[in-house]
mmCIF file of C-alpha atoms and ligand atoms in Angstrom:
data_model
loop_
_atom_site.group_PDB
_atom_site.id
_atom_site.type_symbol
_atom_site.label_atom_id
_atom_site.label_comp_id
_atom_site.label_asym_id
_atom_site.label_seq_id
_atom_site.Cartn_x
_atom_site.Cartn_y
_atom_site.Cartn_z
ATOM 1 C CA UNK A 143 -33.222 32.235 11.718
ATOM 2 C CA UNK A 144 -31.010 29.197 12.593
ATOM 3 C CA UNK A 145 -28.638 28.830 15.465
ATOM 4 C CA UNK A 146 -25.601 28.717 12.870
ATOM 5 C CA UNK A 147 -27.006 32.070 11.189
ATOM 6 C CA UNK A 148 -27.664 33.870 14.213
ATOM 7 C CA UNK A 149 -24.208 32.646 15.557
ATOM 8 C CA UNK A 150 -22.479 34.145 12.568
ATOM 9 C CA UNK A 151 -24.063 37.167 12.580
ATOM 10 C CA UNK A 152 -23.443 37.586 16.688
ATOM 11 C CA UNK A 153 -19.603 37.202 15.466
ATOM 12 C CA UNK A 154 -20.031 39.602 12.737
ATOM 13 C CA UNK A 155 -20.666 42.243 14.866
ATOM 14 C CA UNK A 156 -18.336 41.134 17.364
ATOM 15 C CA UNK A 157 -15.715 42.017 14.801
ATOM 16 C CA UNK A 158 -17.558 45.134 13.814
ATOM 17 C CA UNK A 159 -17.504 46.507 16.985
ATOM 18 C CA UNK A 160 -13.997 45.395 17.707
ATOM 19 C CA UNK A 161 -12.820 47.181 15.053
ATOM 20 C CA UNK A 162 -14.589 49.950 15.332
ATOM 21 C CA UNK A 163 -12.558 50.290 19.099
ATOM 22 C CA UNK A 164 -9.675 49.452 17.304
ATOM 23 C CA UNK A 165 -9.351 52.586 14.668
ATOM 24 C CA UNK A 166 -11.682 55.080 16.839
ATOM 25 C CA UNK A 167 -10.687 54.311 20.239
ATOM 26 C CA UNK A 168 -10.827 55.434 23.098
ATOM 27 C CA UNK A 169 -14.921 55.162 22.075
ATOM 28 C CA UNK A 170 -18.376 55.647 23.713
ATOM 29 C CA UNK A 171 -20.216 52.677 23.513
ATOM 30 C CA UNK A 172 -23.072 55.121 21.774
ATOM 31 C CA UNK A 173 -20.855 56.088 19.244
ATOM 32 C CA UNK A 174 -19.975 52.394 17.970
ATOM 33 C CA UNK A 175 -23.961 51.955 18.115
ATOM 34 C CA UNK A 176 -24.018 54.999 15.843
ATOM 35 C CA UNK A 177 -21.094 54.148 13.705
ATOM 36 C CA UNK A 178 -21.655 50.552 13.609
ATOM 37 C CA UNK A 179 -25.779 50.862 12.688
ATOM 38 C CA UNK A 180 -25.904 48.053 15.938
ATOM 39 C CA UNK A 181 -28.574 48.356 18.328
ATOM 40 C CA UNK A 182 -27.310 50.339 21.900
ATOM 41 C CA UNK A 183 -28.488 47.013 23.888
ATOM 42 C CA UNK A 184 -26.474 44.591 21.529
ATOM 43 C CA UNK A 185 -23.492 46.989 21.325
ATOM 44 C CA UNK A 186 -23.613 46.844 25.863
ATOM 45 C CA UNK A 187 -23.934 42.787 25.522
ATOM 46 C CA UNK A 188 -21.041 42.266 22.993
ATOM 47 C CA UNK A 189 -18.788 44.770 24.671
ATOM 48 C CA UNK A 190 -19.317 43.140 28.005
ATOM 49 C CA UNK A 191 -18.126 39.781 26.301
ATOM 50 C CA UNK A 192 -15.183 41.905 24.588
ATOM 51 C CA UNK A 193 -13.555 42.506 28.284
ATOM 52 C CA UNK A 194 -14.364 39.340 29.567
ATOM 53 C CA UNK A 195 -12.390 38.117 26.710
ATOM 54 C CA UNK A 196 -9.782 40.213 27.722
ATOM 55 C CA UNK A 197 -9.556 42.179 23.996
ATOM 56 C CA UNK A 198 -11.232 45.628 25.345
ATOM 57 C CA UNK A 199 -10.880 47.779 28.217
ATOM 58 C CA UNK A 200 -12.709 50.578 30.055
ATOM 59 C CA UNK A 201 -11.328 54.268 30.501
ATOM 60 C CA UNK A 202 -12.624 57.022 32.463
ATOM 61 C CA UNK A 203 -10.482 59.621 30.733
ATOM 62 C CA UNK A 204 -13.304 60.592 27.948
ATOM 63 C CA UNK A 205 -14.298 64.346 27.939
ATOM 64 C CA UNK A 206 -17.806 65.153 29.543
ATOM 65 C CA UNK A 207 -20.357 66.995 27.635
ATOM 66 C CA UNK A 208 -21.948 68.432 30.840
ATOM 67 C CA UNK A 209 -22.932 65.863 33.236
ATOM 68 C CA UNK A 210 -20.683 62.600 34.423
ATOM 69 C CA UNK A 211 -17.514 61.884 32.317
ATOM 70 C CA UNK A 212 -18.434 58.972 29.854
ATOM 71 C CA UNK A 213 -16.867 55.780 29.821
ATOM 72 C CA UNK A 214 -14.812 55.183 27.174
ATOM 73 C CA UNK A 215 -13.598 51.961 25.314
ATOM 74 C CA UNK A 216 -10.189 50.833 24.317
ATOM 75 C CA UNK A 217 -8.233 47.918 23.232
ATOM 76 C CA UNK A 218 -6.397 46.313 26.266
ATOM 77 C CA UNK A 219 -3.168 46.437 24.701
ATOM 78 C CA UNK A 220 -1.298 43.394 27.024
ATOM 79 C CA UNK A 221 -4.631 41.409 26.647
ATOM 80 C CA UNK A 222 -2.621 38.979 23.662
ATOM 81 C CA UNK A 223 0.247 38.865 22.136
ATOM 82 C CA UNK A 224 2.087 37.592 19.090
ATOM 83 C CA UNK A 225 5.341 36.585 18.263
ATOM 84 C CA UNK A 226 6.588 37.964 14.832
ATOM 85 C CA UNK A 227 9.615 36.418 12.882
ATOM 86 C CA UNK A 228 11.377 38.321 10.283
ATOM 87 C CA UNK A 229 13.460 35.616 8.133
ATOM 88 C CA UNK A 230 15.890 35.081 5.313
ATOM 89 C CA UNK A 231 19.203 32.762 5.265
ATOM 90 C CA UNK A 232 21.634 35.928 6.110
ATOM 91 C CA UNK A 233 19.530 36.754 9.182
ATOM 92 C CA UNK A 234 17.026 36.772 11.820
ATOM 93 C CA UNK A 235 14.474 39.302 13.715
ATOM 94 C CA UNK A 236 12.321 37.725 16.194
ATOM 95 C CA UNK A 237 9.865 40.039 18.429
ATOM 96 C CA UNK A 238 7.167 40.129 20.723
ATOM 97 C CA UNK A 239 4.240 42.635 20.102
ATOM 98 C CA UNK A 240 1.096 43.495 21.979
ATOM 99 C CA UNK A 241 -2.387 43.870 20.659
ATOM 100 C CA UNK A 242 -1.671 47.474 19.494
ATOM 101 C CA UNK A 243 1.466 46.726 17.431
ATOM 102 C CA UNK A 244 4.096 48.260 21.087
ATOM 103 C CA UNK A 245 6.684 46.006 21.223
ATOM 104 C CA UNK A 246 7.766 44.194 24.314
ATOM 105 C CA UNK A 247 10.988 42.610 23.228
ATOM 106 C CA UNK A 248 13.381 42.510 19.615
ATOM 107 C CA UNK A 249 16.266 40.347 19.041
ATOM 108 C CA UNK A 250 18.230 40.212 15.562
ATOM 109 C CA UNK A 251 20.919 37.811 14.827
ATOM 110 C CA UNK A 252 23.190 37.635 11.858
ATOM 111 C CA UNK A 253 23.838 33.745 10.637
ATOM 112 C CA UNK A 254 25.589 32.240 7.474
ATOM 113 C CA UNK A 255 24.178 32.038 4.338
ATOM 114 C CA UNK A 256 25.052 28.357 3.413
ATOM 115 C CA UNK A 257 22.612 26.981 6.087
ATOM 116 C CA UNK A 258 20.810 24.105 5.475
ATOM 117 C CA UNK A 259 17.144 23.737 5.352
ATOM 118 C CA UNK A 260 17.362 21.600 8.511
ATOM 119 C CA UNK A 261 20.185 24.109 9.941
ATOM 120 C CA UNK A 262 17.637 26.980 9.291
ATOM 121 C CA UNK A 263 14.405 25.493 10.887
ATOM 122 C CA UNK A 264 16.602 24.568 14.093
ATOM 123 C CA UNK A 265 18.010 28.093 14.221
ATOM 124 C CA UNK A 266 14.491 29.533 13.971
ATOM 125 C CA UNK A 267 12.557 27.175 16.986
ATOM 126 C CA UNK A 268 15.401 28.225 18.994
ATOM 127 C CA UNK A 269 15.118 31.745 18.499
ATOM 128 C CA UNK A 270 11.924 31.768 19.210
ATOM 129 C CA UNK A 271 11.823 29.561 22.445
ATOM 130 C CA UNK A 272 14.331 31.971 23.529
ATOM 131 C CA UNK A 273 12.449 35.201 22.753
ATOM 132 C CA UNK A 274 9.217 33.583 24.730
ATOM 133 C CA UNK A 275 11.203 32.534 27.674
ATOM 134 C CA UNK A 276 13.268 36.319 28.327
ATOM 135 C CA UNK A 277 10.044 38.069 28.037
ATOM 136 C CA UNK A 278 8.294 35.984 30.619
ATOM 137 C CA UNK A 279 4.505 36.328 28.689
ATOM 138 C CA UNK A 280 2.793 33.759 29.318
ATOM 139 C CA UNK A 281 2.002 31.402 26.743
ATOM 140 C CA UNK A 282 -1.647 31.411 27.125
ATOM 141 C CA UNK A 283 -2.311 34.689 25.896
ATOM 142 C CA UNK A 284 0.413 33.924 22.602
ATOM 143 C CA UNK A 285 -2.347 34.460 19.761
ATOM 144 C CA UNK A 286 0.356 32.374 17.808
ATOM 145 C CA UNK A 287 3.701 32.877 15.456
ATOM 146 C CA UNK A 288 3.898 34.963 12.285
ATOM 147 C CA UNK A 289 6.349 34.512 9.986
ATOM 148 C CA UNK A 290 7.634 36.812 7.273
ATOM 149 C CA UNK A 291 9.634 34.750 5.342
ATOM 150 C CA UNK A 292 12.246 35.578 2.112
ATOM 151 C CA UNK A 293 11.009 34.565 -0.850
ATOM 152 C CA UNK A 294 7.837 32.563 -2.480
ATOM 153 C CA UNK A 295 5.708 31.582 -0.035
ATOM 154 C CA UNK A 296 3.209 28.589 0.170
ATOM 155 C CA UNK A 297 0.579 30.025 2.622
ATOM 156 C CA UNK A 298 -1.787 27.577 2.936
ATOM 157 C CA UNK A 299 0.927 24.959 3.687
ATOM 158 C CA UNK A 300 3.390 27.261 5.223
ATOM 159 C CA UNK A 301 6.267 26.492 3.177
ATOM 160 C CA UNK A 302 8.544 28.594 1.812
ATOM 161 C CA UNK A 303 9.193 27.456 -1.796
ATOM 162 C CA UNK A 304 12.013 28.878 -2.961
ATOM 163 C CA UNK A 305 14.532 31.488 -1.023
ATOM 164 C CA UNK A 306 16.768 33.356 -3.843
ATOM 165 C CA UNK A 307 19.453 34.204 -1.322
ATOM 166 C CA UNK A 308 20.094 31.186 -0.175
ATOM 167 C CA UNK A 309 18.937 28.503 -3.619
ATOM 168 C CA UNK A 310 16.930 26.785 -0.568
ATOM 169 C CA UNK A 311 13.704 25.177 -1.727
ATOM 170 C CA UNK A 312 10.474 23.562 0.208
ATOM 171 C CA UNK A 313 11.070 25.049 3.799
ATOM 172 C CA UNK A 314 8.410 23.321 6.119
ATOM 173 C CA UNK A 315 8.355 26.201 8.579
ATOM 174 C CA UNK A 316 4.738 25.868 9.578
ATOM 175 C CA UNK A 317 4.820 22.339 9.895
ATOM 176 C CA UNK A 318 8.499 22.591 11.824
ATOM 177 C CA UNK A 319 7.380 25.429 14.235
ATOM 178 C CA UNK A 320 3.746 23.926 14.889
ATOM 179 C CA UNK A 321 5.374 21.103 15.778
ATOM 180 C CA UNK A 322 8.251 21.796 18.097
ATOM 181 C CA UNK A 323 6.630 25.067 19.760
ATOM 182 C CA UNK A 324 3.026 23.787 19.834
ATOM 183 C CA UNK A 325 1.685 27.085 18.762
ATOM 184 C CA UNK A 326 -0.312 27.835 16.150
ATOM 185 C CA UNK A 327 1.711 29.078 12.917
ATOM 186 C CA UNK A 328 1.225 30.932 9.834
ATOM 187 C CA UNK A 329 4.072 32.215 6.953
ATOM 188 C CA UNK A 330 3.999 35.101 4.463
ATOM 189 C CA UNK A 331 6.167 36.322 2.017
ATOM 190 C CA UNK A 332 8.297 39.199 3.872
ATOM 191 C CA UNK A 333 7.205 42.008 1.148
ATOM 192 C CA UNK A 334 3.089 41.098 1.868
ATOM 193 C CA UNK A 335 4.103 41.044 5.345
ATOM 194 C CA UNK A 336 5.163 44.173 5.220
ATOM 195 C CA UNK A 337 1.970 45.485 3.017
ATOM 196 C CA UNK A 338 -0.224 44.287 5.822
ATOM 197 C CA UNK A 339 1.973 46.023 8.718
ATOM 198 C CA UNK A 340 1.492 49.526 6.551
ATOM 199 C CA UNK A 341 -2.223 48.662 5.963
ATOM 200 C CA UNK A 342 -2.952 47.958 9.565
ATOM 201 C CA UNK A 343 -0.496 50.169 11.574
ATOM 202 C CA UNK A 344 0.867 52.921 8.641
ATOM 203 C CA UNK A 345 -0.354 56.093 8.604
ATOM 204 C CA UNK A 346 -2.800 55.861 5.627
ATOM 205 C CA UNK A 347 -4.972 54.033 7.624
ATOM 206 C CA UNK A 348 -7.990 54.507 4.887
ATOM 207 C CA UNK A 349 -6.562 53.508 2.015
ATOM 208 C CA UNK A 350 -7.843 50.270 1.554
ATOM 209 C CA UNK A 351 -6.163 49.739 -1.595
ATOM 210 C CA UNK A 352 -2.556 50.404 -1.881
ATOM 211 C CA UNK A 353 0.961 48.660 -2.701
ATOM 212 C CA UNK A 354 3.854 48.180 -0.877
ATOM 213 C CA UNK A 355 7.309 48.056 -2.706
ATOM 214 C CA UNK A 356 9.900 46.523 -0.489
ATOM 215 C CA UNK A 357 13.481 47.603 -1.695
ATOM 216 C CA UNK A 358 16.569 45.586 0.974
ATOM 217 C CA UNK A 359 18.108 42.348 0.610
ATOM 218 C CA UNK A 360 15.641 41.361 -1.935
ATOM 219 C CA UNK A 361 12.518 43.432 -3.750
ATOM 220 C CA UNK A 362 9.320 42.388 -3.439
ATOM 221 C CA UNK A 363 5.752 43.808 -3.321
ATOM 222 C CA UNK A 364 2.536 43.793 -1.581
ATOM 223 C CA UNK A 365 -0.630 44.529 -2.965
ATOM 224 C CA UNK A 366 -3.658 45.267 -1.208
ATOM 225 C CA UNK A 367 -7.041 45.464 -2.789
ATOM 226 C CA UNK A 368 -10.239 46.537 -0.620
ATOM 227 C CA UNK A 369 -8.194 45.309 2.629
ATOM 228 C CA UNK A 370 -7.132 42.070 1.184
ATOM 229 C CA UNK A 371 -4.338 40.880 -0.105
ATOM 230 C CA UNK A 372 -3.627 39.606 -3.939
ATOM 231 C CA UNK A 373 -1.212 36.606 -4.342
ATOM 232 C CA UNK A 374 -1.862 35.624 -7.630
ATOM 233 C CA UNK A 375 -2.679 32.092 -9.375
ATOM 234 C CA UNK A 376 0.567 30.596 -8.432
ATOM 235 C CA UNK A 377 1.820 33.015 -5.151
ATOM 236 C CA UNK A 378 3.979 34.927 -7.077
ATOM 237 C CA UNK A 379 1.937 38.248 -7.624
ATOM 238 C CA UNK A 380 4.333 41.291 -6.596
ATOM 239 C CA UNK A 381 7.366 39.563 -7.195
ATOM 240 C CA UNK A 382 8.800 42.668 -8.988
ATOM 241 C CA UNK A 383 12.309 42.069 -7.716
ATOM 242 C CA UNK A 384 12.615 39.116 -10.816
ATOM 243 C CA UNK A 385 11.219 41.329 -13.504
ATOM 244 C CA UNK A 386 14.054 41.992 -16.096
ATOM 245 C CA UNK A 387 15.198 45.607 -16.665
ATOM 246 C CA UNK A 388 18.245 44.212 -18.923
ATOM 247 C CA UNK A 389 18.229 41.753 -20.717
ATOM 248 C CA UNK A 390 21.742 40.838 -20.846
ATOM 249 C CA UNK A 391 22.292 42.409 -17.234
ATOM 250 C CA UNK A 392 23.959 41.313 -13.907
ATOM 251 C CA UNK A 393 23.313 37.688 -12.892
ATOM 252 C CA UNK A 394 20.151 37.042 -10.302
ATOM 253 C CA UNK A 395 20.074 34.513 -7.914
ATOM 254 C CA UNK A 396 17.234 33.452 -9.529
ATOM 255 C CA UNK A 397 19.413 32.253 -12.071
ATOM 256 C CA UNK A 398 17.912 34.811 -14.793
ATOM 257 C CA UNK A 399 19.765 37.773 -15.648
ATOM 258 C CA UNK A 400 18.871 41.513 -15.191
ATOM 259 C CA UNK A 401 16.275 41.339 -12.375
ATOM 260 C CA UNK A 402 15.684 44.511 -10.977
ATOM 261 C CA UNK A 403 16.765 43.334 -7.663
ATOM 262 C CA UNK A 404 20.478 42.887 -8.672
ATOM 263 C CA UNK A 405 20.432 46.616 -8.885
ATOM 264 C CA UNK A 406 18.967 47.776 -6.648
ATOM 265 C CA UNK A 407 19.190 45.957 -3.061
ATOM 266 C CA UNK A 408 22.290 46.653 -0.884
ATOM 267 C CA UNK A 409 24.685 44.476 -2.601
ATOM 268 C CA UNK A 410 23.295 46.269 -6.363
ATOM 269 C CA UNK A 411 24.150 49.649 -5.104
ATOM 270 C CA UNK A 412 27.450 48.095 -3.682
ATOM 271 C CA UNK A 413 28.066 46.591 -7.001
ATOM 272 C CA UNK A 414 27.457 50.181 -8.911
ATOM 273 C CA UNK A 415 29.823 51.965 -7.011
ATOM 274 C CA UNK A 416 32.470 49.834 -7.871
ATOM 275 C CA UNK A 417 31.488 49.648 -11.207
ATOM 276 C CA UNK A 418 31.823 53.321 -11.472
ATOM 277 C CA UNK A 419 33.945 54.520 -9.140
ATOM 278 C CA UNK A 420 37.754 54.220 -9.220
ATOM 279 C CA UNK A 421 39.847 52.722 -5.893
ATOM 280 C CA UNK A 422 37.095 52.277 -4.376
ATOM 281 C CA UNK A 423 37.793 51.177 -0.376
ATOM 282 C CA UNK A 424 37.399 47.384 -0.330
ATOM 283 C CA UNK A 425 35.284 47.157 2.408
ATOM 284 C CA UNK A 426 32.389 49.545 0.861
ATOM 285 C CA UNK A 427 29.264 48.764 1.630
ATOM 286 C CA UNK A 428 25.566 50.558 1.759
ATOM 287 C CA UNK A 429 26.027 52.405 4.371
ATOM 288 C CA UNK A 430 29.235 53.801 4.113
ATOM 289 C CA UNK A 431 28.040 54.927 0.757
ATOM 290 C CA UNK A 432 24.971 56.651 2.040
ATOM 291 C CA UNK A 433 27.724 58.179 4.528
ATOM 292 C CA UNK A 434 30.117 59.206 1.879
ATOM 293 C CA UNK A 435 26.684 60.823 -0.220
ATOM 294 C CA UNK A 436 25.759 62.876 2.851
ATOM 295 C CA UNK A 437 29.542 63.874 3.564
ATOM 296 C CA UNK A 438 29.433 65.641 0.345
ATOM 297 C CA UNK A 439 31.267 62.656 -2.399
ATOM 298 C CA UNK A 440 29.894 63.582 -5.832
ATOM 299 C CA UNK A 441 30.884 60.172 -7.179
ATOM 300 C CA UNK A 442 28.801 58.510 -4.044
ATOM 301 C CA UNK A 443 25.591 60.944 -4.517
ATOM 302 C CA UNK A 444 26.208 59.840 -8.578
ATOM 303 C CA UNK A 445 25.924 56.327 -7.338
ATOM 304 C CA UNK A 446 22.605 56.627 -5.151
ATOM 305 C CA UNK A 447 21.341 58.556 -8.164
ATOM 306 C CA UNK A 448 21.931 55.821 -10.584
ATOM 307 C CA UNK A 449 20.198 53.353 -8.210
ATOM 308 C CA UNK A 450 17.148 55.933 -8.305
ATOM 309 C CA UNK A 451 16.639 55.817 -11.867
ATOM 310 C CA UNK A 452 16.850 52.041 -11.616
ATOM 311 C CA UNK A 453 13.942 52.036 -8.990
ATOM 312 C CA UNK A 454 12.385 54.173 -10.971
ATOM 313 C CA UNK A 455 12.322 52.475 -14.006
ATOM 314 C CA UNK A 456 10.980 49.621 -11.791
ATOM 315 C CA UNK A 457 7.933 51.347 -10.573
ATOM 316 C CA UNK A 458 7.521 52.698 -13.570
ATOM 317 C CA UNK A 459 7.152 48.549 -14.926
ATOM 318 C CA UNK A 460 4.819 48.555 -11.651
ATOM 319 C CA UNK A 461 2.473 51.133 -11.928
ATOM 320 C CA UNK A 462 2.126 50.420 -15.469
ATOM 321 C CA UNK A 463 0.962 47.233 -14.824
ATOM 322 C CA UNK A 464 -1.184 47.334 -11.150
ATOM 323 C CA UNK A 465 -1.809 50.824 -11.924
ATOM 324 C CA UNK A 466 -1.896 51.349 -7.474
ATOM 325 C CA UNK A 467 -3.485 54.467 -5.868
ATOM 326 C CA UNK A 468 -0.617 54.518 -3.237
ATOM 327 C CA UNK A 469 2.808 53.285 -3.268
ATOM 328 C CA UNK A 470 4.574 52.997 0.081
ATOM 329 C CA UNK A 471 8.183 52.361 -0.119
ATOM 330 C CA UNK A 472 10.036 50.234 2.660
ATOM 331 C CA UNK A 473 13.180 48.326 3.518
ATOM 332 C CA UNK A 474 16.856 49.310 4.708
ATOM 333 C CA UNK A 475 17.784 50.692 0.942
ATOM 334 C CA UNK A 476 14.917 53.491 1.439
ATOM 335 C CA UNK A 477 17.240 54.879 4.549
ATOM 336 C CA UNK A 478 18.858 56.508 1.539
ATOM 337 C CA UNK A 479 15.905 58.233 0.833
ATOM 338 C CA UNK A 480 17.084 61.558 0.722
ATOM 339 C CA UNK A 481 18.908 60.827 -2.569
ATOM 340 C CA UNK A 482 16.541 58.490 -3.921
ATOM 341 C CA UNK A 483 13.281 60.084 -3.634
ATOM 342 C CA UNK A 484 13.867 63.197 -6.041
ATOM 343 C CA UNK A 485 14.946 60.882 -9.190
ATOM 344 C CA UNK A 486 12.273 57.978 -8.356
ATOM 345 C CA UNK A 487 10.075 61.013 -8.617
ATOM 346 C CA UNK A 488 11.611 62.562 -11.583
ATOM 347 C CA UNK A 489 11.853 58.861 -13.447
ATOM 348 C CA UNK A 490 8.247 58.322 -13.035
ATOM 349 C CA UNK A 491 7.281 61.838 -14.323
ATOM 350 C CA UNK A 492 9.786 61.360 -17.464
ATOM 351 C CA UNK A 493 8.455 57.760 -18.064
ATOM 352 C CA UNK A 494 4.956 57.135 -16.815
ATOM 353 C CA UNK A 495 2.031 56.721 -19.908
ATOM 354 C CA UNK A 496 0.003 59.230 -18.541
ATOM 355 C CA UNK A 497 -0.399 62.999 -16.894
ATOM 356 C CA UNK A 498 -2.951 60.698 -14.448
ATOM 357 C CA UNK A 499 -0.281 58.656 -13.802
ATOM 358 C CA UNK A 500 2.199 61.294 -13.361
ATOM 359 C CA UNK A 501 0.723 63.669 -11.188
ATOM 360 C CA UNK A 502 -1.624 61.117 -9.299
ATOM 361 C CA UNK A 503 0.560 58.389 -7.995
ATOM 362 C CA UNK A 504 0.898 58.978 -4.210
ATOM 363 C CA UNK A 505 4.225 57.623 -3.170
ATOM 364 C CA UNK A 506 6.159 58.133 0.314
ATOM 365 C CA UNK A 507 7.969 56.294 2.772
ATOM 366 C CA UNK A 508 6.358 54.167 5.124
ATOM 367 C CA UNK A 509 7.381 55.718 8.686
ATOM 368 C CA UNK A 510 7.455 51.783 10.016
ATOM 369 C CA UNK A 511 11.234 51.767 9.522
ATOM 370 C CA UNK A 512 12.425 47.946 10.102
ATOM 371 C CA UNK A 513 9.541 46.560 12.019
ATOM 372 C CA UNK A 514 7.496 47.287 9.134
ATOM 373 C CA UNK A 515 7.871 43.617 8.292
ATOM 374 C CA UNK A 516 7.450 42.138 11.841
ATOM 375 C CA UNK A 517 4.631 44.176 12.704
ATOM 376 C CA UNK A 518 3.438 42.934 9.419
ATOM 377 C CA UNK A 519 3.843 39.201 10.845
ATOM 378 C CA UNK A 520 1.725 40.234 13.581
ATOM 379 C CA UNK A 521 -1.247 41.288 11.748
ATOM 380 C CA UNK A 522 -1.190 37.807 10.286
ATOM 381 C CA UNK A 523 -2.751 36.974 13.781
ATOM 382 C CA UNK A 524 -4.775 39.966 14.808
ATOM 383 C CA UNK A 525 -5.668 40.181 11.473
ATOM 384 C CA UNK A 526 -7.917 36.482 12.256
ATOM 385 C CA UNK A 527 -8.973 38.429 15.490
ATOM 386 C CA UNK A 528 -10.295 41.508 13.558
ATOM 387 C CA UNK A 529 -11.837 40.237 10.396
HETATM 388 ZN ZN1 LIG B 232 16.258 37.355 -10.305
#
């Protein structure tokens, strides 16, 4: 075997062992060997390296089966950190988390939606610099900066090609941040980042094939097949927010009319409420609509039910195109899930083509909440370490 092949095999074994510790830890060396089918001496040798590299640590709390307690292995949570960013042109969330997704520090900032490209990038650099400084994390231990960006992203270049909420085009995020901050940067579309967050940190750890649909300020989805994100030929796979559900419907930021997004985002919900309810308060917001529905105000409950139907129709279109096993919903709009979910499910039952689809789709709301996108942005770097 030549040296190159040997190194590659060693690296593959190392990743296999590291993943076994990530998914099954605390775990003994013997169990890793059994699970990965790598010989015990090789496991011990690689584990020694992983401990030296500060990726793995030993714990002595294992259950004894007679004799002395076995030493178990865990990820060394504070061995490395990732800076993650959830960015749109109206808000910015920045976070630093460790190898196991524990959050050290998180900041949220609203900004004007009429920012220029230059101002947007300048603000991004400033906020990242500030959070690194405040956290006092050693920059040697930062794997990189993962950016989840609202809009269409060219991941090779790390450029946002188009962001519909601001209309900005060709924002060179990776290039600018790397130049200013001297750390590696990866950029991904926010809904795809959410899918990665759910894949890595969500409850359905065994599901390698599923879709995440994000319904918040914008609408998008991430499709994971066999553990890998699908992007399509032109980086737009999963852009369900801009599928048309009404030919002559509401004007969308993308230039088209009647896009799904215009009916089911926070802004869309407010528009529906204004259309449906007379004498509605001028400062009505999605949060207030939810509160009023919770207080039993029938008109507001009906608005959310109408929105649930729009979402249901969007999901049926999605199911007929993608046919996923599991659909995980995330994003701010799902805070109203108690009103939305029954109608979404009812709409799927009414409109899906076959009985298998009507009953067979496992649909639920992610329990990661608003951290789903930021955690997903951190996975852009964690993934490189483990896969
Ligand atoms: Zn659109």
